[in-house]
PDB file of C-alpha atoms in Angstrom:
ATOM      1  CA  MET A   1       0.217   0.163  -0.040  1.00 59.00           C
ATOM      2  CA  PRO A   2       1.220   3.396  -1.006  1.00 82.00           C
ATOM      3  CA  LEU A   3       0.311   4.756   2.293  1.00 94.00           C
ATOM      4  CA  GLU A   4       2.415   3.629   5.546  1.00 97.00           C
ATOM      5  CA  ILE A   5       1.244   4.707   8.749  1.00 98.00           C
ATOM      6  CA  GLN A   6       2.859   4.890  12.202  1.00 98.00           C
ATOM      7  CA  VAL A   7       0.602   5.606  15.144  1.00 98.00           C
ATOM      8  CA  ILE A   8       2.388   7.985  17.435  1.00 98.00           C
ATOM      9  CA  PRO A   9       1.125   7.358  21.295  1.00 97.00           C
ATOM     10  CA  CYS A  10       1.092  11.313  22.739  1.00 97.00           C
ATOM     11  CA  LEU A  11       0.117  12.596  25.922  1.00 97.00           C
ATOM     12  CA  GLN A  12      -1.693  10.407  28.503  1.00 95.00           C
ATOM     13  CA  ASP A  13      -4.182   8.742  25.760  1.00 96.00           C
ATOM     14  CA  ASN A  14      -3.878  10.668  22.582  1.00 97.00           C
ATOM     15  CA  TYR A  15      -2.810   9.544  19.069  1.00 98.00           C
ATOM     16  CA  GLY A  16      -0.844  11.345  16.426  1.00 98.00           C
ATOM     17  CA  TYR A  17       0.044   9.916  13.215  1.00 98.00           C
ATOM     18  CA  LEU A  18       2.754  10.083  10.687  1.00 98.00           C
ATOM     19  CA  ILE A  19       1.911   9.279   7.248  1.00 98.00           C
ATOM     20  CA  HIS A  20       4.515   8.131   4.662  1.00 98.00           C
ATOM     21  CA  GLU A  21       3.207   8.247   0.728  1.00 97.00           C
ATOM     22  CA  THR A  22       5.699   5.884  -0.670  1.00 96.00           C
ATOM     23  CA  SER A  23       5.398   6.468  -4.435  1.00 95.00           C
ATOM     24  CA  GLU A  24       5.825  10.377  -4.668  1.00 96.00           C
ATOM     25  CA  ASP A  25       7.934  10.117  -0.853  1.00 96.00           C
ATOM     26  CA  VAL A  26       5.542  12.518   0.955  1.00 97.00           C
ATOM     27  CA  TRP A  27       5.479  12.806   4.562  1.00 98.00           C
ATOM     28  CA  ALA A  28       2.254  14.090   6.687  1.00 98.00           C
ATOM     29  CA  VAL A  29       1.311  14.399  10.354  1.00 98.00           C
ATOM     30  CA  VAL A  30      -2.205  14.023  11.269  1.00 98.00           C
ATOM     31  CA  ASP A  31      -3.075  16.376  14.020  1.00 98.00           C
ATOM     32  CA  ALA A  32       0.064  17.123  17.092  1.00 98.00           C
ATOM     33  CA  PRO A  33      -0.995  16.551  20.517  1.00 98.00           C
ATOM     34  CA  GLU A  34       2.628  17.252  21.487  1.00 97.00           C
ATOM     35  CA  ALA A  35       5.722  17.783  19.608  1.00 98.00           C
ATOM     36  CA  ALA A  36       8.316  15.526  21.093  1.00 98.00           C
ATOM     37  CA  PRO A  37       7.129  12.150  19.964  1.00 98.00           C
ATOM     38  CA  LEU A  38       6.132  13.194  16.560  1.00 98.00           C
ATOM     39  CA  LYS A  39       9.353  14.752  16.299  1.00 98.00           C
ATOM     40  CA  ALA A  40      11.275  11.648  17.283  1.00 98.00           C
ATOM     41  CA  ALA A  41       9.431   9.443  14.811  1.00 98.00           C
ATOM     42  CA  ILE A  42       9.901  12.015  11.940  1.00 98.00           C
ATOM     43  CA  ASP A  43      13.772  12.166  12.712  1.00 98.00           C
ATOM     44  CA  ALA A  44      13.971   8.383  12.904  1.00 97.00           C
ATOM     45  CA  ALA A  45      12.312   7.852   9.379  1.00 96.00           C
ATOM     46  CA  GLY A  46      14.500  10.635   7.714  1.00 95.00           C
ATOM     47  CA  GLY A  47      13.741  14.525   9.175  1.00 97.00           C
ATOM     48  CA  ARG A  48      11.337  15.421   6.765  1.00 97.00           C
ATOM     49  CA  LEU A  49       7.515  16.800   7.039  1.00 98.00           C
ATOM     50  CA  ASP A  50       5.777  18.101   4.224  1.00 98.00           C
ATOM     51  CA  LEU A  51       2.075  18.482   5.725  1.00 98.00           C
ATOM     52  CA  ILE A  52      -0.034  18.756   8.835  1.00 98.00           C
ATOM     53  CA  LEU A  53      -3.448  17.813   8.563  1.00 98.00           C
ATOM     54  CA  VAL A  54      -5.669  19.145  11.325  1.00 98.00           C
ATOM     55  CA  THR A  55      -8.799  17.765  12.543  1.00 98.00           C
ATOM     56  CA  HIS A  56     -10.202  20.332  15.052  1.00 98.00           C
ATOM     57  CA  HIS A  57      -9.229  23.100  17.243  1.00 97.00           C
ATOM     58  CA  HIS A  58      -8.811  21.275  20.748  1.00 96.00           C
ATOM     59  CA  ASP A  59      -5.356  21.929  22.399  1.00 97.00           C
ATOM     60  CA  ASP A  60      -4.548  18.123  22.577  1.00 96.00           C
ATOM     61  CA  HIS A  61      -4.755  17.914  18.810  1.00 97.00           C
ATOM     62  CA  ILE A  62      -2.838  21.367  17.877  1.00 98.00           C
ATOM     63  CA  GLN A  63      -0.355  22.273  20.552  1.00 97.00           C
ATOM     64  CA  GLY A  64       2.732  20.553  18.868  1.00 98.00           C
ATOM     65  CA  ILE A  65       2.128  22.178  15.675  1.00 98.00           C
ATOM     66  CA  PRO A  66       4.195  25.224  16.023  1.00 98.00           C
ATOM     67  CA  ASP A  67       7.265  23.302  16.871  1.00 98.00           C
ATOM     68  CA  LEU A  68       6.740  20.909  14.052  1.00 98.00           C
ATOM     69  CA  VAL A  69       6.177  23.804  11.802  1.00 98.00           C
ATOM     70  CA  ALA A  70       9.298  25.529  12.802  1.00 98.00           C
ATOM     71  CA  ALA A  71      11.268  22.326  12.550  1.00 98.00           C
ATOM     72  CA  TYR A  72      10.453  21.340   9.492  1.00 98.00           C
ATOM     73  CA  GLY A  73       8.661  23.701   7.648  1.00 98.00           C
ATOM     74  CA  ALA A  74       5.329  21.789   7.125  1.00 98.00           C
ATOM     75  CA  ARG A  75       2.293  23.200   5.622  1.00 98.00           C
ATOM     76  CA  VAL A  76      -0.711  23.245   7.700  1.00 98.00           C
ATOM     77  CA  VAL A  77      -3.983  22.094   6.354  1.00 98.00           C
ATOM     78  CA  GLY A  78      -7.416  22.578   8.153  1.00 98.00           C
ATOM     79  CA  HIS A  79     -10.829  23.647   8.037  1.00 98.00           C
ATOM     80  CA  GLY A  80     -11.223  27.199   6.829  1.00 97.00           C
ATOM     81  CA  ALA A  81     -14.296  27.956   8.646  1.00 96.00           C
ATOM     82  CA  ASP A  82     -12.359  27.297  12.003  1.00 97.00           C
ATOM     83  CA  ALA A  83      -9.375  29.165  10.811  1.00 97.00           C
ATOM     84  CA  LYS A  84      -9.423  31.616  13.783  1.00 97.00           C
ATOM     85  CA  ARG A  85      -9.213  28.600  16.359  1.00 98.00           C
ATOM     86  CA  LEU A  86      -6.417  26.433  14.540  1.00 98.00           C
ATOM     87  CA  PRO A  87      -2.487  27.305  13.884  1.00 97.00           C
ATOM     88  CA  ALA A  88      -2.106  29.376  11.012  1.00 97.00           C
ATOM     89  CA  LEU A  89      -3.281  27.908   7.845  1.00 98.00           C
ATOM     90  CA  ASP A  90      -1.428  27.499   4.556  1.00 98.00           C
ATOM     91  CA  VAL A  91      -4.289  25.325   2.878  1.00 98.00           C
ATOM     92  CA  ALA A  92      -7.968  25.609   3.880  1.00 98.00           C
ATOM     93  CA  VAL A  93     -10.498  23.365   2.962  1.00 98.00           C
ATOM     94  CA  SER A  94     -13.966  22.416   3.647  1.00 97.00           C
ATOM     95  CA  GLU A  95     -16.365  19.619   2.875  1.00 97.00           C
ATOM     96  CA  GLY A  96     -16.242  17.958  -0.337  1.00 95.00           C
ATOM     97  CA  GLU A  97     -12.971  19.352  -1.209  1.00 98.00           C
ATOM     98  CA  SER A  98      -9.637  17.151  -1.107  1.00 97.00           C
ATOM     99  CA  VAL A  99      -5.935  17.153  -0.236  1.00 98.00           C
ATOM    100  CA  GLN A 100      -3.290  15.548  -2.056  1.00 97.00           C
ATOM    101  CA  VAL A 101      -0.763  13.694  -0.073  1.00 98.00           C
ATOM    102  CA  GLY A 102       1.665  12.519  -2.844  1.00 96.00           C
ATOM    103  CA  ALA A 103      -0.369  10.107  -5.173  1.00 96.00           C
ATOM    104  CA  GLU A 104      -3.125   9.723  -2.666  1.00 97.00           C
ATOM    105  CA  ARG A 105      -6.224  12.137  -2.313  1.00 97.00           C
ATOM    106  CA  ALA A 106      -7.953  12.582   1.197  1.00 98.00           C
ATOM    107  CA  THR A 107     -11.500  13.714   0.708  1.00 98.00           C
ATOM    108  CA  ILE A 108     -12.756  16.351   3.560  1.00 98.00           C
ATOM    109  CA  LEU A 109     -15.827  15.402   5.498  1.00 98.00           C
ATOM    110  CA  ASP A 110     -17.157  18.017   8.019  1.00 98.00           C
ATOM    111  CA  VAL A 111     -18.288  15.858  10.863  1.00 98.00           C
ATOM    112  CA  SER A 112     -18.976  18.722  13.340  1.00 97.00           C
ATOM    113  CA  GLY A 113     -20.530  17.739  16.818  1.00 97.00           C
ATOM    114  CA  HIS A 114     -17.886  17.307  19.081  1.00 97.00           C
ATOM    115  CA  THR A 115     -16.712  20.732  17.725  1.00 97.00           C
ATOM    116  CA  ILE A 116     -18.140  22.706  15.307  1.00 97.00           C
ATOM    117  CA  GLY A 117     -15.477  22.737  12.224  1.00 96.00           C
ATOM    118  CA  HIS A 118     -14.528  19.230  13.134  1.00 98.00           C
ATOM    119  CA  ILE A 119     -13.150  17.633   9.613  1.00 98.00           C
ATOM    120  CA  ALA A 120     -12.207  14.004   8.878  1.00 98.00           C
ATOM    121  CA  PHE A 121      -9.594  13.049   6.499  1.00 98.00           C
ATOM    122  CA  CYS A 122     -10.755  10.170   4.126  1.00 98.00           C
ATOM    123  CA  PHE A 123      -8.407   8.477   1.780  1.00 98.00           C
ATOM    124  CA  GLU A 124     -10.812   6.515   0.074  1.00 95.00           C
ATOM    125  CA  GLY A 125      -8.712   5.023  -2.536  1.00 95.00           C
ATOM    126  CA  ALA A 126      -6.440   3.594   0.194  1.00 97.00           C
ATOM    127  CA  LYS A 127      -9.485   2.820   2.522  1.00 97.00           C
ATOM    128  CA  VAL A 128      -8.000   4.866   5.349  1.00 98.00           C
ATOM    129  CA  ALA A 129     -10.100   7.412   7.414  1.00 98.00           C
ATOM    130  CA  PHE A 130      -8.766   9.815  10.196  1.00 98.00           C
ATOM    131  CA  THR A 131     -11.906  10.429  12.198  1.00 98.00           C
ATOM    132  CA  ALA A 132      -9.874  12.288  15.581  1.00 98.00           C
ATOM    133  CA  ASP A 133     -12.560  12.923  18.143  1.00 97.00           C
ATOM    134  CA  SER A 134     -15.982  12.302  15.699  1.00 98.00           C
ATOM    135  CA  LEU A 135     -15.885   8.650  15.467  1.00 98.00           C
ATOM    136  CA  MET A 136     -13.570   6.838  18.040  1.00 97.00           C
ATOM    137  CA  ALA A 137     -12.589   3.370  18.800  1.00 97.00           C
ATOM    138  CA  LEU A 138     -15.724   1.766  20.058  1.00 97.00           C
ATOM    139  CA  GLY A 139     -16.996   5.196  20.964  1.00 97.00           C
ATOM    140  CA  CYS A 140     -17.661   8.918  19.870  1.00 97.00           C
ATOM    141  CA  GLY A 141     -16.585  12.258  21.027  1.00 96.00           C
ATOM    142  CA  ARG A 142     -18.744  13.969  23.635  1.00 96.00           C
ATOM    143  CA  VAL A 143     -21.042  16.711  21.828  1.00 97.00           C
ATOM    144  CA  PHE A 144     -19.323  19.950  22.969  1.00 96.00           C
ATOM    145  CA  GLU A 145     -20.357  22.273  20.589  1.00 97.00           C
ATOM    146  CA  GLY A 146     -22.969  21.016  18.201  1.00 96.00           C
ATOM    147  CA  THR A 147     -26.038  19.084  18.713  1.00 97.00           C
ATOM    148  CA  TYR A 148     -27.133  15.298  18.988  1.00 97.00           C
ATOM    149  CA  ALA A 149     -28.722  15.592  15.735  1.00 97.00           C
ATOM    150  CA  GLN A 150     -25.775  16.998  14.172  1.00 97.00           C
ATOM    151  CA  MET A 151     -23.490  14.411  15.617  1.00 98.00           C
ATOM    152  CA  TRP A 152     -25.558  11.616  14.246  1.00 98.00           C
ATOM    153  CA  GLU A 153     -25.707  13.224  10.752  1.00 98.00           C
ATOM    154  CA  SER A 154     -21.831  13.376  11.196  1.00 98.00           C
ATOM    155  CA  LEU A 155     -21.543   9.688  11.831  1.00 98.00           C
ATOM    156  CA  LYS A 156     -23.746   8.925   8.980  1.00 98.00           C
ATOM    157  CA  LYS A 157     -21.272  10.234   6.783  1.00 98.00           C
ATOM    158  CA  LEU A 158     -18.428   8.041   8.105  1.00 98.00           C
ATOM    159  CA  MET A 159     -20.738   5.028   8.289  1.00 98.00           C
ATOM    160  CA  ALA A 160     -21.465   5.579   4.198  1.00 98.00           C
ATOM    161  CA  LEU A 161     -17.652   4.737   3.658  1.00 98.00           C
ATOM    162  CA  ASP A 162     -16.427   1.218   2.661  1.00 98.00           C
ATOM    163  CA  PRO A 163     -16.844  -1.244   5.566  1.00 98.00           C
ATOM    164  CA  GLN A 164     -13.245  -2.185   5.115  1.00 98.00           C
ATOM    165  CA  THR A 165     -12.035   1.315   5.827  1.00 98.00           C
ATOM    166  CA  GLN A 166      -9.471   1.406   8.533  1.00 98.00           C
ATOM    167  CA  VAL A 167     -10.278   3.921  11.027  1.00 98.00           C
ATOM    168  CA  TYR A 168      -7.689   5.946  13.005  1.00 98.00           C
ATOM    169  CA  SER A 169      -9.189   7.935  15.852  1.00 98.00           C
ATOM    170  CA  GLY A 170      -7.529  10.480  17.921  1.00 96.00           C
ATOM    171  CA  HIS A 171      -7.816   8.786  21.685  1.00 97.00           C
ATOM    172  CA  ASN A 172      -7.364   5.220  23.330  1.00 97.00           C
ATOM    173  CA  TYR A 173     -10.621   5.315  25.554  1.00 96.00           C
ATOM    174  CA  GLY A 174     -11.090   1.718  24.453  1.00 96.00           C
ATOM    175  CA  ALA A 175     -11.302   0.304  27.842  1.00 96.00           C
ATOM    176  CA  ALA A 176     -13.886   3.112  29.349  1.00 97.00           C
ATOM    177  CA  ASN A 177     -15.620   2.845  26.014  1.00 97.00           C
ATOM    178  CA  GLY A 178     -15.817  -0.826  26.275  1.00 97.00           C
ATOM    179  CA  ARG A 179     -17.732  -0.723  29.398  1.00 98.00           C
ATOM    180  CA  PHE A 180     -20.217   1.642  28.637  1.00 98.00           C
ATOM    181  CA  ALA A 181     -20.778  -0.191  25.395  1.00 98.00           C
ATOM    182  CA  LEU A 182     -21.755  -3.504  27.794  1.00 98.00           C
ATOM    183  CA  SER A 183     -24.154  -1.526  29.490  1.00 97.00           C
ATOM    184  CA  ILE A 184     -26.076  -0.724  26.038  1.00 98.00           C
ATOM    185  CA  GLU A 185     -25.567  -4.662  24.928  1.00 97.00           C
ATOM    186  CA  PRO A 186     -24.632  -6.849  27.622  1.00 97.00           C
ATOM    187  CA  GLU A 187     -25.255 -10.083  25.190  1.00 96.00           C
ATOM    188  CA  ASN A 188     -23.218  -8.840  22.130  1.00 97.00           C
ATOM    189  CA  ALA A 189     -20.593 -11.389  21.619  1.00 98.00           C
ATOM    190  CA  ALA A 190     -18.466  -9.428  18.993  1.00 98.00           C
ATOM    191  CA  LEU A 191     -18.249  -6.516  21.526  1.00 98.00           C
ATOM    192  CA  LYS A 192     -16.816  -8.939  24.355  1.00 98.00           C
ATOM    193  CA  ALA A 193     -14.359 -10.187  22.063  1.00 98.00           C
ATOM    194  CA  ARG A 194     -13.185  -6.605  20.904  1.00 98.00           C
ATOM    195  CA  ILE A 195     -13.008  -5.798  24.748  1.00 98.00           C
ATOM    196  CA  GLU A 196     -10.699  -8.564  25.527  1.00 98.00           C
ATOM    197  CA  ALA A 197      -8.483  -7.415  22.289  1.00 97.00           C
ATOM    198  CA  ILE A 198      -8.585  -3.948  23.642  1.00 98.00           C
ATOM    199  CA  ALA A 199      -7.210  -5.144  26.992  1.00 98.00           C
ATOM    200  CA  ALA A 200      -4.648  -7.318  25.275  1.00 98.00           C
ATOM    201  CA  ALA A 201      -3.228  -4.535  23.241  1.00 97.00           C
ATOM    202  CA  ASP A 202      -3.337  -2.052  26.410  1.00 97.00           C
ATOM    203  CA  ALA A 203      -1.253  -4.461  28.330  1.00 97.00           C
ATOM    204  CA  ALA A 204       1.126  -5.147  25.501  1.00 97.00           C
ATOM    205  CA  GLY A 205       1.576  -1.454  25.215  1.00 96.00           C
ATOM    206  CA  GLU A 206      -0.073  -1.567  21.510  1.00 97.00           C
ATOM    207  CA  PRO A 207      -2.426   0.627  19.790  1.00 98.00           C
ATOM    208  CA  ILE A 208      -5.923  -0.162  19.617  1.00 98.00           C
ATOM    209  CA  VAL A 209      -6.174   1.380  16.034  1.00 98.00           C
ATOM    210  CA  PRO A 210      -6.826   0.977  13.310  1.00 98.00           C
ATOM    211  CA  VAL A 211      -9.926  -0.810  13.549  1.00 97.00           C
ATOM    212  CA  THR A 212     -12.339  -1.679  10.284  1.00 98.00           C
ATOM    213  CA  LEU A 213     -15.314   0.491   9.998  1.00 98.00           C
ATOM    214  CA  ALA A 214     -17.112  -2.905   9.868  1.00 98.00           C
ATOM    215  CA  GLU A 215     -15.757  -3.759  13.344  1.00 98.00           C
ATOM    216  CA  GLU A 216     -17.147  -0.740  14.645  1.00 98.00           C
ATOM    217  CA  PHE A 217     -20.550  -1.443  12.980  1.00 98.00           C
ATOM    218  CA  ALA A 218     -20.446  -4.602  14.889  1.00 98.00           C
ATOM    219  CA  THR A 219     -19.432  -3.137  18.502  1.00 98.00           C
ATOM    220  CA  ASN A 220     -19.895   0.729  18.634  1.00 98.00           C
ATOM    221  CA  PRO A 221     -22.977   1.363  20.312  1.00 98.00           C
ATOM    222  CA  PHE A 222     -23.175   4.958  18.634  1.00 98.00           C
ATOM    223  CA  LEU A 223     -23.219   3.301  15.562  1.00 98.00           C
ATOM    224  CA  ARG A 224     -25.621   0.740  16.164  1.00 98.00           C
ATOM    225  CA  ALA A 225     -28.477   3.097  17.106  1.00 97.00           C
ATOM    226  CA  GLY A 226     -30.368   1.763  14.206  1.00 97.00           C
ATOM    227  CA  GLU A 227     -30.523  -1.924  15.203  1.00 97.00           C
ATOM    228  CA  ALA A 228     -33.817  -3.345  16.570  1.00 96.00           C
ATOM    229  CA  SER A 229     -31.774  -5.051  19.348  1.00 95.00           C
ATOM    230  CA  VAL A 230     -30.283  -1.799  20.548  1.00 97.00           C
ATOM    231  CA  LYS A 231     -33.671  -0.338  20.644  1.00 98.00           C
ATOM    232  CA  ALA A 232     -35.317  -2.937  22.470  1.00 96.00           C
ATOM    233  CA  ASN A 233     -32.703  -2.619  24.949  1.00 96.00           C
ATOM    234  CA  LEU A 234     -33.421   0.837  25.641  1.00 97.00           C
ATOM    235  CA  GLY A 235     -36.906   0.445  25.301  1.00 97.00           C
ATOM    236  CA  MET A 236     -37.137   2.660  22.199  1.00 98.00           C
ATOM    237  CA  GLU A 237     -38.774  -0.142  19.851  1.00 96.00           C
ATOM    238  CA  GLY A 238     -40.002   2.364  16.786  1.00 93.00           C
ATOM    239  CA  ALA A 239     -38.163   5.252  17.734  1.00 97.00           C
ATOM    240  CA  GLU A 240     -35.911   7.184  15.235  1.00 97.00           C
ATOM    241  CA  ASP A 241     -32.547   6.166  14.672  1.00 98.00           C
ATOM    242  CA  GLY A 242     -30.954   9.771  15.472  1.00 97.00           C
ATOM    243  CA  ALA A 243     -33.283   9.668  18.837  1.00 98.00           C
ATOM    244  CA  VAL A 244     -31.698   6.287  19.974  1.00 98.00           C
ATOM    245  CA  PHE A 245     -28.169   7.632  19.018  1.00 98.00           C
ATOM    246  CA  ALA A 246     -29.102  10.588  21.584  1.00 97.00           C
ATOM    247  CA  GLU A 247     -30.097   8.632  24.268  1.00 98.00           C
ATOM    248  CA  VAL A 248     -27.004   6.444  24.030  1.00 98.00           C
ATOM    249  CA  ARG A 249     -24.967   9.544  23.989  1.00 98.00           C
ATOM    250  CA  LYS A 250     -26.590  11.206  27.145  1.00 97.00           C
ATOM    251  CA  ARG A 251     -26.225   8.135  28.813  1.00 97.00           C
ATOM    252  CA  LYS A 252     -22.485   7.724  28.006  1.00 97.00           C
ATOM    253  CA  ASP A 253     -22.369  11.416  29.340  1.00 95.00           C
ATOM    254  CA  SER A 254     -23.469  10.448  32.552  1.00 95.00           C
ATOM    255  CA  PHE A 255     -21.541   6.573  32.742  1.00 94.00           C
TER     256      PHE A 255
END
């Protein structure tokens, strides 16, 4: 595959990503929770960085960017509509546009909800999506700035991707997300198996990403709001999917 992706653990539970597009030898980072671990990975790989792809304005995703720009002269790509809250952008993008990373093209999806102006970078040719704090491993981001309905619409955009898409999200909240998911679907065998896999990865110091969208469909309660079994467990038979999502998200907020 022309996209080689390194998962770079940052801070307490963040993930940053170093991408190498091999056919044209282009290097990019997705989000920069802190500079030091990313710089170590970049320097070990040859000391080049061409692009920084920014998903949203929260400090734990952008605070390392100024140091990376100073060290490597990388160009910063982010949502133009949220430029005032982001580091200085060299390339402003919006939904439906794309950014080239060498020969690979990332389509921009606006996945607002967690924040307004949150974007995902979807390399549909490579079947890779960087979703940060929208769709997360076994979860979704807390709705800080948007509405539950908006967050559901954003997740539906991601759910329309190829089920074999590899999802790279912004944090390792897997263990906590698993405990909550069991409260929604205590009999979900695929969920139980995934919780065991997450525990094993954590014990080994390995990342819990990427995971296929298909596996999220099978285990992530926020993507399963349309399932009859989930609606039955919540006593919401016949409810619209978006209303079920909102109920699941509210339950997670107070879990």
